[in-house]
Coordinates of C-alpha atoms in Angstrom, one line a residue:
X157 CA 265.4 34.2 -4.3
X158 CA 266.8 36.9 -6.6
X159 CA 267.9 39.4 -3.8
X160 CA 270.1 39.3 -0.5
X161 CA 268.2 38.5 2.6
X162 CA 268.2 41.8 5.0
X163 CA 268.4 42.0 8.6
X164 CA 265.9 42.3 11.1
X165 CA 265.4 45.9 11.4
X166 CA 265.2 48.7 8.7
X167 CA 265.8 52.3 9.4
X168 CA 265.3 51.2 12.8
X169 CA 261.7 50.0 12.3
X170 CA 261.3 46.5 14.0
X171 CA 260.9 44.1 10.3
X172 CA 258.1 41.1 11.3
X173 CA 259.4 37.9 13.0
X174 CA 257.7 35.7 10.0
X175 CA 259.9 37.8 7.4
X176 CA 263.3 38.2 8.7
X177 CA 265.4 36.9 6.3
X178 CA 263.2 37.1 3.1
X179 CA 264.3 40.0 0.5
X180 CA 262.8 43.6 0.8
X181 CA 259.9 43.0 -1.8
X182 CA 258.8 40.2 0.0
X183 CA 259.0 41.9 3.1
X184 CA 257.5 44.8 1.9
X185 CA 254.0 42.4 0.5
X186 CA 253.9 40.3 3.8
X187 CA 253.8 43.8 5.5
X188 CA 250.5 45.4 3.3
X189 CA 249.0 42.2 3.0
X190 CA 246.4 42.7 6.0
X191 CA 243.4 44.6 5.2
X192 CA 243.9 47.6 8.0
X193 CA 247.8 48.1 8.8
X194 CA 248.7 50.3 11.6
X195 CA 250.5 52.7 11.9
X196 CA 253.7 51.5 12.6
X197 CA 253.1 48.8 9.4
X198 CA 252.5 52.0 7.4
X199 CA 255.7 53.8 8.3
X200 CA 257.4 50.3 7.8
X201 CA 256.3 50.0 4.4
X202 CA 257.4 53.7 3.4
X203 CA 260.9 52.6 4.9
X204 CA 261.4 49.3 2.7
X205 CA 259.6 50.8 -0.4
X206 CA 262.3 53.4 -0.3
X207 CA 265.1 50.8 -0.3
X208 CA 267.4 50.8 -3.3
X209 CA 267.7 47.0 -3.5
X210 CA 264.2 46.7 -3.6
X211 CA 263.3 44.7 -6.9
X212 CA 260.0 46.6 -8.0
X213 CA 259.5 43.8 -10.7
X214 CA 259.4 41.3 -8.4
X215 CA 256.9 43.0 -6.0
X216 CA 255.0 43.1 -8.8
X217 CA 255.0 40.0 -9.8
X218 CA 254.4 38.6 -6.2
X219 CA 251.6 41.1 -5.1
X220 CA 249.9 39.5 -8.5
X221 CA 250.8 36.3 -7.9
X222 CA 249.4 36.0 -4.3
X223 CA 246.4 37.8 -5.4
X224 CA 247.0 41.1 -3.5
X225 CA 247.7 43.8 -6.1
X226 CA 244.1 45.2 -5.4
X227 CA 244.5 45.7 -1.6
X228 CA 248.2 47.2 -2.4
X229 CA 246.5 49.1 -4.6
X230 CA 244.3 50.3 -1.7
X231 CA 247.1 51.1 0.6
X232 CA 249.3 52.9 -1.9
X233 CA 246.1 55.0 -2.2
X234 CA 244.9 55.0 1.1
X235 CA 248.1 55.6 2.8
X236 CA 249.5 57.9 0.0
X237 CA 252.1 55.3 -0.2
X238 CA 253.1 57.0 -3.7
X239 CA 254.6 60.3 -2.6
X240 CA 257.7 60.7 -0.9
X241 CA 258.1 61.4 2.9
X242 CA 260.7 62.2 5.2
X243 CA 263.5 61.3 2.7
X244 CA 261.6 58.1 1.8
X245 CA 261.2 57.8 -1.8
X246 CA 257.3 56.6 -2.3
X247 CA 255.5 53.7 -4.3
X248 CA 256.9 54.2 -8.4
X249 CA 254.3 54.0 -11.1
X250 CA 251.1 54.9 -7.9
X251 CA 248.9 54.7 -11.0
X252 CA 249.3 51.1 -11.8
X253 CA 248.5 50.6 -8.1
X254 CA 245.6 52.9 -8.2
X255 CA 244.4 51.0 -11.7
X256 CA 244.2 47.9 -10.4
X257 CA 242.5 48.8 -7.1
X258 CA 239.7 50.5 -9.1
X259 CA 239.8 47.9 -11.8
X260 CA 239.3 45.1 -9.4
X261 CA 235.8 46.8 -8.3
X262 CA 234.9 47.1 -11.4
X263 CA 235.7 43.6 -12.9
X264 CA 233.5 42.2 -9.4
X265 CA 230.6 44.2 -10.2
X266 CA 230.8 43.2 -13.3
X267 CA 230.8 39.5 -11.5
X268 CA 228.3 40.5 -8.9
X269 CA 225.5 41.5 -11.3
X270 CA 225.9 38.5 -13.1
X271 CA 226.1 35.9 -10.2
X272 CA 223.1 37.9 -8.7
X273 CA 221.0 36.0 -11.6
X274 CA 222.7 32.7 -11.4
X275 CA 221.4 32.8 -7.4
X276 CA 218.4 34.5 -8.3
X277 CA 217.0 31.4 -10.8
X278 CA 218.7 29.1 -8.7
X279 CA 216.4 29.9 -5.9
X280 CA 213.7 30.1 -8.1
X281 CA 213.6 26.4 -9.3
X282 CA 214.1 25.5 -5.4
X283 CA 218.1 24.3 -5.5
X284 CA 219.2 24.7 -1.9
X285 CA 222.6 26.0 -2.0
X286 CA 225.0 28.0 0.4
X287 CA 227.6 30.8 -1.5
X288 CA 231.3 29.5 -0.5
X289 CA 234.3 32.0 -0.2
X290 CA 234.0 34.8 -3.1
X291 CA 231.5 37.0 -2.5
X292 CA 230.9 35.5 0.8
X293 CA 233.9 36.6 1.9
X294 CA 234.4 40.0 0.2
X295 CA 231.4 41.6 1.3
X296 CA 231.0 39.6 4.4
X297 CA 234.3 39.5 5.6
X298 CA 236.5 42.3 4.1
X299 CA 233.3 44.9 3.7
X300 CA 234.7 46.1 0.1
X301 CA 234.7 43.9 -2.7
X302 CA 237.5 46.2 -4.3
X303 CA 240.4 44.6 -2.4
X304 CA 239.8 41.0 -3.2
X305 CA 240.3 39.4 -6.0
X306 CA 237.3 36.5 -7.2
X307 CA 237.5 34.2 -10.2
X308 CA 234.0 32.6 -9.8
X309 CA 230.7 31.6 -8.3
X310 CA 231.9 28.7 -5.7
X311 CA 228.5 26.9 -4.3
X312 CA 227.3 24.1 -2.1
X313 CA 225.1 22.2 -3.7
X314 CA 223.6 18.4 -2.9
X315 CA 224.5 16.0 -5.5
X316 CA 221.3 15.0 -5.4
X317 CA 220.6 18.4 -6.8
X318 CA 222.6 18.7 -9.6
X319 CA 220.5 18.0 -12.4
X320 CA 218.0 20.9 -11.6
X321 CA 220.9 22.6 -11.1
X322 CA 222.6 22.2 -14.5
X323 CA 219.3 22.9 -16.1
X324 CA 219.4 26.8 -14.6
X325 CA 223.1 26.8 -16.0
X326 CA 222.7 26.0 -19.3
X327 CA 219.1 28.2 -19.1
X328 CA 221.6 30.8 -18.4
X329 CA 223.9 30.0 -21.2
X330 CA 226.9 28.4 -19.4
X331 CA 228.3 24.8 -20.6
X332 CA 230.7 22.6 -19.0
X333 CA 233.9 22.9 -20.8
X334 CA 237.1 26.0 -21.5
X335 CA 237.0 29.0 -22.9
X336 CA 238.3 28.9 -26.3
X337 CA 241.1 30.5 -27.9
X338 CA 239.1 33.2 -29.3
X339 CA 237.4 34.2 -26.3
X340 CA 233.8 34.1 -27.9
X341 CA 232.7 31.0 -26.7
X342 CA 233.0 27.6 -24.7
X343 CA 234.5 24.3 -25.7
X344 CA 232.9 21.1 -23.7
X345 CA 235.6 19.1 -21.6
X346 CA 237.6 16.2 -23.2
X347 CA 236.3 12.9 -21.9
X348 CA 239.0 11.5 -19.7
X349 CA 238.8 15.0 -17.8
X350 CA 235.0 14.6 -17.5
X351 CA 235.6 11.1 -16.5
X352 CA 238.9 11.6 -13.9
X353 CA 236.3 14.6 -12.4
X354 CA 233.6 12.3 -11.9
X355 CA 236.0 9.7 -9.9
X356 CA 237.9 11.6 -7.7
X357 CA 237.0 14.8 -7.1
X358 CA 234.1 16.5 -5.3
X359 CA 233.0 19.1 -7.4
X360 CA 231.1 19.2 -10.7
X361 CA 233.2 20.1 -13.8
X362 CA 233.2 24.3 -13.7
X363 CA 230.2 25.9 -15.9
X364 CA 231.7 28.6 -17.8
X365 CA 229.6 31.5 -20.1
X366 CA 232.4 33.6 -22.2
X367 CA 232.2 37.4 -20.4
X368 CA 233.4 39.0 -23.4
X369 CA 234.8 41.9 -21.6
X370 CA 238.5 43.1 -21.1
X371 CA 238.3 42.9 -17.3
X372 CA 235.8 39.7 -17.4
X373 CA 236.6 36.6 -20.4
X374 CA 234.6 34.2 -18.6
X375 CA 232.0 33.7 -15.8
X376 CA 232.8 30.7 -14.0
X377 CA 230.2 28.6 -11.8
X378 CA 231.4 25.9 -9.5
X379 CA 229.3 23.3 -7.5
X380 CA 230.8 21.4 -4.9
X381 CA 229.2 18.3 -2.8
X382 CA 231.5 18.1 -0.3
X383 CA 234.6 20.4 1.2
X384 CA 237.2 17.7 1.4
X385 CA 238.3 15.8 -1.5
X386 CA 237.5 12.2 -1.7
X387 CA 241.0 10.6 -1.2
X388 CA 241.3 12.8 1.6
X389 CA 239.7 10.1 4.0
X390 CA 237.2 13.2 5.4
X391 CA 233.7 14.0 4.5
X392 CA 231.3 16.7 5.0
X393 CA 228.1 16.3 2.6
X394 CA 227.1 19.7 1.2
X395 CA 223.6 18.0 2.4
X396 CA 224.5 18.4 5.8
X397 CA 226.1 21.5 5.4
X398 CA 223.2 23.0 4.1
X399 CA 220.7 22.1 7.3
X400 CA 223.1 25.0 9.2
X401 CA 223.2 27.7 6.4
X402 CA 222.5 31.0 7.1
X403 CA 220.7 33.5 5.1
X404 CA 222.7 36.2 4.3
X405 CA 222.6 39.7 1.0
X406 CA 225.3 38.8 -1.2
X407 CA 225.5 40.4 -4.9
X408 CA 222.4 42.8 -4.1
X409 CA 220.4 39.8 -3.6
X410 CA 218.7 37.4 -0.7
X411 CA 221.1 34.0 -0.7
X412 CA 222.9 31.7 1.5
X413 CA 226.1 31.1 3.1
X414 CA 227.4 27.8 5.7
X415 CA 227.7 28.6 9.2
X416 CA 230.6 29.9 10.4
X417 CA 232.0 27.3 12.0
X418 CA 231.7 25.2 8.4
X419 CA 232.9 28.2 6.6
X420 CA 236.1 28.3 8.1
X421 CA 236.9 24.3 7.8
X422 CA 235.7 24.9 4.3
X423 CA 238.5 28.0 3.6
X424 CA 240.8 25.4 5.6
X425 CA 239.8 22.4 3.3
X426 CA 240.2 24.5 0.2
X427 CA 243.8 25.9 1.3
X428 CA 245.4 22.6 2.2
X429 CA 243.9 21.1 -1.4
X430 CA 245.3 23.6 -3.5
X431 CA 248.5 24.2 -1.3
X432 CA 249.4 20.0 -1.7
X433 CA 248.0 19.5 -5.0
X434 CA 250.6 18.7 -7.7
X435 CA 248.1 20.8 -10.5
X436 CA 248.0 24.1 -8.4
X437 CA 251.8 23.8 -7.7
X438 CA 252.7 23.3 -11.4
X439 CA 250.9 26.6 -11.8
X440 CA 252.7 28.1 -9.2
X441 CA 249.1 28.9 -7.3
X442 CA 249.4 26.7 -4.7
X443 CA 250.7 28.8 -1.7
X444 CA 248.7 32.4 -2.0
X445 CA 249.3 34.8 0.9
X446 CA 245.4 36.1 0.1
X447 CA 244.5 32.4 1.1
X448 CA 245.7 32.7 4.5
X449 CA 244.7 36.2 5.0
X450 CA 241.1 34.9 4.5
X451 CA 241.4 32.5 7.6
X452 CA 243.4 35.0 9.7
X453 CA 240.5 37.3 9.4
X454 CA 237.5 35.0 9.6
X455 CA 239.6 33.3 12.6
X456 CA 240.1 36.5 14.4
X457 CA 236.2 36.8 14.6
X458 CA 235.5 33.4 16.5
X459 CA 234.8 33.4 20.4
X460 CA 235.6 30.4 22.5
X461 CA 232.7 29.4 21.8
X462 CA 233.0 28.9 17.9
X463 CA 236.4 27.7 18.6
X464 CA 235.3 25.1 20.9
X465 CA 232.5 24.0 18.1
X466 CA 235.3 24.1 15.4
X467 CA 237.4 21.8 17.1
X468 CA 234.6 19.4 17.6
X469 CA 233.2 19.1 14.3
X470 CA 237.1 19.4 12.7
X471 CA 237.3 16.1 14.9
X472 CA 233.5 15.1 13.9
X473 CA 234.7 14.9 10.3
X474 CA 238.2 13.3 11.1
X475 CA 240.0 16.0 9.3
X476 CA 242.3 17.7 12.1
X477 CA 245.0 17.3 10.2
X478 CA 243.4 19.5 7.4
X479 CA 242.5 21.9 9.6
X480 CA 245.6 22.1 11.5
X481 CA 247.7 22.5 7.9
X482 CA 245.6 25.7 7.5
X483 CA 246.0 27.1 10.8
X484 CA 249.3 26.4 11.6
X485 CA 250.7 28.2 8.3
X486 CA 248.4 30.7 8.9
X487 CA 249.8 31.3 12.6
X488 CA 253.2 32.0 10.9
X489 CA 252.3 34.2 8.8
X490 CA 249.6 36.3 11.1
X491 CA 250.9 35.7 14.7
X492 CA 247.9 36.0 17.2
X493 CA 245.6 35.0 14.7
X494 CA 245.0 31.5 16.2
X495 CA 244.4 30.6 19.9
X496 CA 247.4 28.3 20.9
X497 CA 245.1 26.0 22.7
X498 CA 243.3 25.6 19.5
X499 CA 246.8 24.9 17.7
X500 CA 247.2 22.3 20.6
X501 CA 243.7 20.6 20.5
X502 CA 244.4 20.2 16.9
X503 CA 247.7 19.0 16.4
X504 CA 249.0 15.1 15.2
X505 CA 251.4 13.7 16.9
X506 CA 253.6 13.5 13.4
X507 CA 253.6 17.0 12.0
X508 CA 256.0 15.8 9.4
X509 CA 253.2 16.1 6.5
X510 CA 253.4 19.5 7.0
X511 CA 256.2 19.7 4.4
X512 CA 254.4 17.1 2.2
X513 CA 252.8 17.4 -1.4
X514 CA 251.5 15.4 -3.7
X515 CA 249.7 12.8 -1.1
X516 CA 246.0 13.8 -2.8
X517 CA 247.6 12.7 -6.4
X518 CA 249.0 9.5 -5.0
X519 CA 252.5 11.0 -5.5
X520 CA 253.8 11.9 -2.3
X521 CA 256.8 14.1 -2.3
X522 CA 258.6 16.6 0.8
X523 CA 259.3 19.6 0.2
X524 CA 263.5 21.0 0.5
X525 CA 262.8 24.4 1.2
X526 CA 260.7 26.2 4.3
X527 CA 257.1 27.3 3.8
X528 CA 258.2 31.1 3.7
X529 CA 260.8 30.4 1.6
X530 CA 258.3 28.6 -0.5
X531 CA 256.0 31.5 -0.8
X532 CA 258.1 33.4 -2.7
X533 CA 259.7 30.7 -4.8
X534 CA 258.4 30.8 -8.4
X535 CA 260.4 27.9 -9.6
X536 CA 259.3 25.6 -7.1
X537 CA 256.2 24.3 -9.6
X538 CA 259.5 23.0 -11.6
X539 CA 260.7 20.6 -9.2
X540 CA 257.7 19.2 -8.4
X541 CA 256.8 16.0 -10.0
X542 CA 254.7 15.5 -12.7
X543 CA 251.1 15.8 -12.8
X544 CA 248.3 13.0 -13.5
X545 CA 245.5 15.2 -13.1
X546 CA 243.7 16.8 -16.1
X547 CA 243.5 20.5 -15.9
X548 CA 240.4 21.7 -16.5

């Protein structure tokens, strides 16, 4: 923390429960990162943006580093967050906003036309598959592929499948390996990263095509057999995930997503790996406010009915725990978000993992600082231990 905590109210406008005490930029991101604020949100934003210890740089920084510049970049426009009001001064540098707003929809259709293909001849040679998160979730869940920001291609796919499936890829061009240094083409994975993959993780090493574009270096593809990791202890086959998928348009083109009851264990699967994960906290990308928002607004769309089925099938697949990780965190940062008799079905008795890392890399650590503190901690990748885990 770089700047003095503030008090619970600014200009008289009430500041959010979950970020009393945090510093005005980190106020100010926790209050635009929704997708629709109202209006009292709105006039609480003009109020902190037009605080003179506001650190601008660090905003910055976070709104990038939580993977929320594009929706800022929305509101600022949106909300004319830019100009001044009532003796508030407005958003400085609206442009840079504005820029990466409209250079985030660019950069996903760019991604979009692409991946339309990959789905497209995937189809084609008869890989069943179901599109995870990404797209899934922009179009389907936020309606404007704009405002979120997607790195790859995430798909369910059958292990069973994968061979047909890595023939379409390398049809297409992509290899399994990192871009190089000179941005032109792909360099295969070392062998001990190929082998550590194949032992402990559930997803095929990423196929990568270079994008040669400014917005775009690389198109990434990533198939994944199951969405909990196997030291984990739970396990839900893409195989079985796949009998429930759903048809769905994604990309411009006729696909397939999981059911929503899987979809969301799968966002809450993905969240707890990367959030306890000593190679995602090394890299400081290991608590992203953009994660949670995902599962506050797929949650917000279930019934009792899909809540009820959740819980079941969380407990099917023995992975409460997982899913209570996700929730819970996501409960302090959204408040309503989750049903509290959903928080209750869910919880263990010992809640003391919550502040754990490390656990999946056999190098189980606890955390000093609180999770909101956490969030806006960029050295806390320093003082975690090392890493065993090849990056790929």
């Amino acid at each position: 923390m770089t700047q003095e905590a503030v008090p619970n109210t600014t200009s008289g406008l009430p500041i959010p429960p979950q970020a009393a005490g945090l510093p005005p930029y980190a106020q100010l991101l926790l209050v635009l990162a929704r997708l629709d604020p109202d209006a009292d949100q709105v006039a609480l934003a003009r109020s902190l943006a037009g605080r003179d210890d506001l650190d601008w740089g660090a905003f910055l920084d976070a709104a990038a580093r939580h993977k929320l510049l594009p929706l800022v970049g929305r509101h600022v426009h949106t909300y004319r967050l830019g100009r001044p009001a009532r003796d508030a001064k407005g958003f400085p540098y609206p442009w840079l906003f504005a820029s990466a707003h409209l250079g985030n929809r660019q950069r996903n259709q760019a991604l979009s036309d692409e991946f339309a293909l990959v789905l497209k001849e995937l189809g084609d040679a008869g890989v069943p598959y179901a599109v995870r998160k990404g797209f899934s979730l922009a179009e389907g869940l936020y309606h404007d592929i704009s405002v979120r920001r997607i790195s790859d291609l995430d798909l369910l796919v059958d292990r069973s499948d994968a061979p047909l499936a890595h023939e379409v890829m390398v049809r297409l061009g992509y290899l399994q390996g990192n871009l190089a240094a000179d941005g032109d083409r792909i360099e295969p994975f070392k062998r001990e990263t190929q082998l550590f993959w194949r032992l402990n993780l559930s997803n095929q090493l990423p196929y990568l095509k270079a994008g040669n574009r400014p917005d775009v270096s690389e198109y990434n593809v990533d198939l994944c057999h199951d969405i909990f990791q196997r030291k984990s202890g739970s396990s839900a086959s893409a195989a079985e995930l796949l009998r429930r998928r759903v048809p769905v348009v994604l990309c411009g083109t006729g696909t397939w997503v999981a059911e929503p009851v899987d979809a969301l264990l799968d966002l809450c699967s993905h969240l707890h790996k990367e959030a306890t994960s000593l190679r995602f906290i090394e890299d400081s990308v290991d608590l992203q406010i953009s994660k949670f928002l995902d599962v506050s607004l797929f949650a917000t769309g279930f019934g009792d009915s899909e809540w009820d089925d959740f819980t079941d099938r969380t407990k099917q697949y023995d992975a409460a725990g997982i899913a209570y990780y996700a929730l819970h965190h996501t409960e302090l940062l959204y408040p309503g978000s989750i049903p509290a008799r959903v928080l209750d079905t869910l919880r263990p008795e010992d809640t003391g993992y919550l502040d754990q890392y490390g656990t999946l890399d056999g190098q189980t650590a606890r955390w000093s600082l609180p999770f909101l503190d956490r969030l806006f901690d960029t050295g806390r990748g320093r003082d975690s231990a090392p890493s065993n885990v090849p990056h790929a």
